[in-house]
Short mmCIF file of C-alpha atoms in Angstrom, two decimals:
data_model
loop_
_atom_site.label_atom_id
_atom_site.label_comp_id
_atom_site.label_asym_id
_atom_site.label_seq_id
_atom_site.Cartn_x
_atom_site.Cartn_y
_atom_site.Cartn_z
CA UNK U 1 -47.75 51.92 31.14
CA UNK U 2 -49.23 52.90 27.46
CA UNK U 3 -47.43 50.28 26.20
CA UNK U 4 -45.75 50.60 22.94
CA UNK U 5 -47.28 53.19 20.08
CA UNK U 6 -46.23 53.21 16.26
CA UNK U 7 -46.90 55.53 13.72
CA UNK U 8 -48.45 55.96 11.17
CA UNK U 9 -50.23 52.08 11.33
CA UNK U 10 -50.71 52.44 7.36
CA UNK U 11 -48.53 53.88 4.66
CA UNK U 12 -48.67 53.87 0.95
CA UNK U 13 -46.47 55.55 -0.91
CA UNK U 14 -44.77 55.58 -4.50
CA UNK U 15 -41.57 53.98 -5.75
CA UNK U 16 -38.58 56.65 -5.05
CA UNK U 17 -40.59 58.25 -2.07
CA UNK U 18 -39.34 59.04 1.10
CA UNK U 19 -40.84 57.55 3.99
CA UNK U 20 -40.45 58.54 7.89
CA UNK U 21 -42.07 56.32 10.95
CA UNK U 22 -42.00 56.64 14.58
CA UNK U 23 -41.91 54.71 17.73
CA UNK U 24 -42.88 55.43 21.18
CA UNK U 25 -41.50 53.01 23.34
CA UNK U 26 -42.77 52.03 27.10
CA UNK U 27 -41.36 55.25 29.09
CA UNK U 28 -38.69 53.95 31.24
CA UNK U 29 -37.53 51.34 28.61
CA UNK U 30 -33.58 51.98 28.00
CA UNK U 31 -33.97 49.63 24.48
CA UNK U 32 -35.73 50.54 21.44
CA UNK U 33 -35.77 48.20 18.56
CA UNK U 34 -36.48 47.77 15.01
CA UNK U 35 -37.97 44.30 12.81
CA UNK U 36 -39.34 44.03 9.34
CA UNK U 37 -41.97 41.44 8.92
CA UNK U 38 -42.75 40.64 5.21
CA UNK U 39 -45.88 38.20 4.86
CA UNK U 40 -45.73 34.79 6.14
CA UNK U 41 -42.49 35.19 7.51
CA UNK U 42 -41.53 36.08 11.07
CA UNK U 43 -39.69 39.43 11.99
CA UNK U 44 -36.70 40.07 11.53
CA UNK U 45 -34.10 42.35 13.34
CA UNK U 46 -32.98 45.48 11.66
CA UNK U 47 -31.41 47.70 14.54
CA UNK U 48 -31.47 48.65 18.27
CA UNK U 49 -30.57 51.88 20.54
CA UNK U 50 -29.69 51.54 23.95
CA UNK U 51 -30.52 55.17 25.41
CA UNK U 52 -29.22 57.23 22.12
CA UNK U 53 -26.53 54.88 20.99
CA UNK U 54 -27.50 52.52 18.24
CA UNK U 55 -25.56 49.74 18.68
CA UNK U 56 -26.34 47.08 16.33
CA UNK U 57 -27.21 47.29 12.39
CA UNK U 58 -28.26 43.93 10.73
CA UNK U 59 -27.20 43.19 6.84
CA UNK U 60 -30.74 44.14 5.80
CA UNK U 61 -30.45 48.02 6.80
CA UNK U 62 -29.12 49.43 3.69
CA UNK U 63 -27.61 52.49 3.12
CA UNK U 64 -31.11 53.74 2.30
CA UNK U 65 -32.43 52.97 5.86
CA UNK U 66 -31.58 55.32 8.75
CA UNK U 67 -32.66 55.21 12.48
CA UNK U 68 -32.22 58.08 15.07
CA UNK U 69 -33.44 58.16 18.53
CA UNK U 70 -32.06 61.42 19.29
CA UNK U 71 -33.24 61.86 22.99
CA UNK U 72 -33.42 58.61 23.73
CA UNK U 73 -36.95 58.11 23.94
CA UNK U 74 -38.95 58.00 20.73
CA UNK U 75 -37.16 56.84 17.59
CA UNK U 76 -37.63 57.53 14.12
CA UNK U 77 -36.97 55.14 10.85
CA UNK U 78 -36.25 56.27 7.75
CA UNK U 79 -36.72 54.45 4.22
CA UNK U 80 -35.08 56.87 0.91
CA UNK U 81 -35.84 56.30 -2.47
CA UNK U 82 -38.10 53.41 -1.63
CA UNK U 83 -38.50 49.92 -3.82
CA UNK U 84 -41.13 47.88 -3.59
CA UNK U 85 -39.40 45.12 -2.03
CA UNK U 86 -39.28 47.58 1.27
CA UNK U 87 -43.36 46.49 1.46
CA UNK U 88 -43.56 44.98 5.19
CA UNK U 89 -44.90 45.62 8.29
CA UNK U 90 -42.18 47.76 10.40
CA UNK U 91 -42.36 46.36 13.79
CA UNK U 92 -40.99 48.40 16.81
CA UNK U 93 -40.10 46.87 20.07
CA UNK U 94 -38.78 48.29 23.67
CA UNK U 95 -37.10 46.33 26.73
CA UNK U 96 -35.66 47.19 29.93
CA UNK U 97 -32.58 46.38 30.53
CA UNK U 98 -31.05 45.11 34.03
CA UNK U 99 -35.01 43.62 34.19
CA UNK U 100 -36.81 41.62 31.62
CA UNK U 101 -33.29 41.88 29.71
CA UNK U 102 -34.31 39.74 27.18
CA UNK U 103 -38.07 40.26 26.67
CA UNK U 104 -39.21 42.77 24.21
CA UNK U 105 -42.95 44.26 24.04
CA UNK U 106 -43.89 45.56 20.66
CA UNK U 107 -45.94 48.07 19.25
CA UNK U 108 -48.98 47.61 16.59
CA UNK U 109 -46.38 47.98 13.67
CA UNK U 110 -46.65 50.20 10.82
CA UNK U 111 -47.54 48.60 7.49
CA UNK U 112 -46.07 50.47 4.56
CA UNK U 113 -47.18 49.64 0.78
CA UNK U 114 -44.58 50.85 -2.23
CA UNK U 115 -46.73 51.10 -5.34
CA UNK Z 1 -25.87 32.26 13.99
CA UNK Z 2 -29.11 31.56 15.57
CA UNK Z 3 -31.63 29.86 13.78
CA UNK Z 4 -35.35 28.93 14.73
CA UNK Z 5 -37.35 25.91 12.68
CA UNK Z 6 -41.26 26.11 13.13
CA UNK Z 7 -42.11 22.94 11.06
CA UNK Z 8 -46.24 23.47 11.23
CA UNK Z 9 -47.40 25.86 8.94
CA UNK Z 10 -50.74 25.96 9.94
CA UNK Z 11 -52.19 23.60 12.90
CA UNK Z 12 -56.14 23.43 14.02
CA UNK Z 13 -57.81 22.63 17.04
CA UNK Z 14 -61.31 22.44 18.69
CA UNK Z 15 -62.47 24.40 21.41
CA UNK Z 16 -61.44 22.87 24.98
CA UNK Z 17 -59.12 20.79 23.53
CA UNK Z 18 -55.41 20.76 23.53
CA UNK Z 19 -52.67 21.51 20.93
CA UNK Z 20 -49.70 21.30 20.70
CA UNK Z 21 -46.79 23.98 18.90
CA UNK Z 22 -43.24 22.93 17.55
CA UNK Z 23 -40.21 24.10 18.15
CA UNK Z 24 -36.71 23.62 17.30
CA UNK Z 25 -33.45 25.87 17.32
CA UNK Z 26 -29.59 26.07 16.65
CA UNK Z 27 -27.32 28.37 18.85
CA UNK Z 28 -24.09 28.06 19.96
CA UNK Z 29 -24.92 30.39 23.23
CA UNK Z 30 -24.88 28.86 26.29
CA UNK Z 31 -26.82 31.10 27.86
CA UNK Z 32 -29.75 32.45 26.34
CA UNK Z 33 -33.91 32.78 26.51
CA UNK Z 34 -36.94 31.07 24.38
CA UNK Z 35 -40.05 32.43 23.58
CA UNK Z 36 -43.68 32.35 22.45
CA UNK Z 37 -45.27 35.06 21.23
CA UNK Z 38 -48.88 35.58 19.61
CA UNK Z 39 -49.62 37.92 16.95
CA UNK Z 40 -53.47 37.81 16.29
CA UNK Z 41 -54.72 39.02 12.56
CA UNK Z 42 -54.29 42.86 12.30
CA UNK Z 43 -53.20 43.28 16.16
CA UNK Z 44 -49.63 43.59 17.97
CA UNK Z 45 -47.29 40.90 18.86
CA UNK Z 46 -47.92 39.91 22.51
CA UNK Z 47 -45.48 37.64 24.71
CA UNK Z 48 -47.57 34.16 25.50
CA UNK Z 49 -44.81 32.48 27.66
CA UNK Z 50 -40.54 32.25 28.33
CA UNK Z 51 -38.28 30.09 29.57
CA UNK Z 52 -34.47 30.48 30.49
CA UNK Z 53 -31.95 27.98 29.22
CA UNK Z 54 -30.69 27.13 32.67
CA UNK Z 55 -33.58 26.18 33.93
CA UNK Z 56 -34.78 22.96 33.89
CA UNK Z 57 -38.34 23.27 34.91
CA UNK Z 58 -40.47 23.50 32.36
CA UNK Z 59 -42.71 27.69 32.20
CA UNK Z 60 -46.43 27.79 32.50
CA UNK Z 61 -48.59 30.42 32.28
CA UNK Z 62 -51.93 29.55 33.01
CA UNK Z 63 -53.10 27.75 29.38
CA UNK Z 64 -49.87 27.49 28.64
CA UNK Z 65 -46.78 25.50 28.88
CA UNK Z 66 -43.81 24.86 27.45
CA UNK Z 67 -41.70 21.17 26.86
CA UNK Z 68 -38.12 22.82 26.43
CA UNK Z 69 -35.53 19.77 25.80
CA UNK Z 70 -32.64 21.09 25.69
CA UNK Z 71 -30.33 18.33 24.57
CA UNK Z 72 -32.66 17.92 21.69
CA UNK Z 73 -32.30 22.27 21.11
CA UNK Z 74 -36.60 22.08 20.95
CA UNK Z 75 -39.21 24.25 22.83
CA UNK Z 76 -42.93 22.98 22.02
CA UNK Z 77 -46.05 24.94 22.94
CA UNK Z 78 -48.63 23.48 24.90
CA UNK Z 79 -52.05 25.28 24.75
CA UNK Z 80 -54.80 23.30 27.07
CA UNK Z 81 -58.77 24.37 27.31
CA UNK Z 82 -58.22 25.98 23.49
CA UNK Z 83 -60.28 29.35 23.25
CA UNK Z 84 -61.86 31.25 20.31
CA UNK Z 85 -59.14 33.78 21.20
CA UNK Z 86 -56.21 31.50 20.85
CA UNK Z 87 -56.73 31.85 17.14
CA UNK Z 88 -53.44 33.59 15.81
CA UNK Z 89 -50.20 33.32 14.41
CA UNK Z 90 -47.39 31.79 17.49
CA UNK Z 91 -43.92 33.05 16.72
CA UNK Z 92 -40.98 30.54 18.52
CA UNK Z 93 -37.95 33.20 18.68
CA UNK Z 94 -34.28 33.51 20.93
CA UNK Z 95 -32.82 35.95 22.07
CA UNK Z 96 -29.06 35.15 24.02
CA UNK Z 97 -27.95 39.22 23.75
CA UNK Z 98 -30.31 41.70 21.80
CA UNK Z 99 -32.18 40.55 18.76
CA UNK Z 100 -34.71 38.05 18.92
CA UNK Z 101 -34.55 35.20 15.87
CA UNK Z 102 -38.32 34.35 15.44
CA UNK Z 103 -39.39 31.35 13.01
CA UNK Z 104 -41.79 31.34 10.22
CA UNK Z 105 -44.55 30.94 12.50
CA UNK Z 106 -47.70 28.20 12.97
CA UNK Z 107 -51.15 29.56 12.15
CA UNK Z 108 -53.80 28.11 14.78
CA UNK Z 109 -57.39 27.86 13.67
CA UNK Z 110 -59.42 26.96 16.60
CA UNK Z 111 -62.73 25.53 15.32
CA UNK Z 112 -66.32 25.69 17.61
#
């Protein structure tokens, strides 16, 4: 068990840039999920797979965020055109489900400045 | 909605000694899970303790226990024998089907 891995763990980019990140989640983990965390404030939920199938989308994915776990292992998140209010720390997660249902591990995170 | 109030911004404590987290949150699940987890400066989020809703016996984990109440909807932290290494940010969060609703968070300082 690696445990969760994220990355890059630091990205700066420019306003209007297009950003990628990716998650590795624990191997036989079925659930792969996705917070923000802006400072000072907690996470907060942006989307989950189950195997390939994302099944959830909270209110703060925008149509410029996108999320693919094509194989249903790693997953990949997406920021277009990015603002500088999309400066957080992108958190990835993984849980098992049938065992530990509700209890997620997460990975380092990947902290993403928009100059 | 779920919602998850950590009402201590930042709390201290000296070495050895005890301290203790609050707690409180709104569902209208019947069934669902608490949790603690610990996010030290510049290092992942890591799971400190949980507790299911129907149980009535409170979790420990070594250093750590919880005082769920759940008539009163809160779920304080208990950390006993404080260590240098406690020092980090405690996340409260629920989870009754996927996402987990974390509060603000409680800073801990522990001082020498």
């Amino acid at each position: 068990d690696t445990g969760v891995s994220q990355d890059p763990r630091h990205k700066i980019t420019k306003r209007g840039q297009n950003v990628t990140f990716r998650c590795d989640p624990i191997s036989e983990h079925n659930r792969l999920y996705w917070y923000r965390q802006t400072l000072g404030q907690g996470p907060e939920f942006l989307t989950y797979f189950q195997n390939e199938a994302q099944l959830e989308k909270s209110r703060l994915l925008s149509d410029r965020f996108s999320a693919e776990r094509p194989k249903g292992s790693f997953s990949t998140l997406e920021i277009q055109r990015t603002e500088q209010g999309d400066s957080a720390m992108y958190l990835c997660a993984s849980s098992l489900v049938d065992r530990d249902f509700y209890e997620q591990y997460f990975g380092p995170g990947t902290r993403l400045t928009v100059t | 909605a779920q919602t998850v109030t950590q009402s201590q911004p930042e709390m201290s404590v000296q070495e050895a000694e005890t301290v203790t987290l609050s707690c409180t949150y709104d569902t209208s699940e019947s069934d669902y899970y608490l949790f603690w987890y610990k996010q030290p400066p510049s290092r992942q989020m890591i799971l400190v303790i949980r507790q299911e809703a129907y149980k009535q016996q409170n979790a420990t984990e070594n250093r750590f226990s919880v005082n769920f109440q759940k008539a009163a909807k809160s779920f304080s932290l208990k950390i006993s024998d404080s260590q240098l290494g406690d020092a980090a940010m405690y996340f409260c969060a629920i989870n009754s089907g996927y996402a987990l609703n974390f509060g603000k968070g409680t800073s801990l300082l522990v001082t020498p």
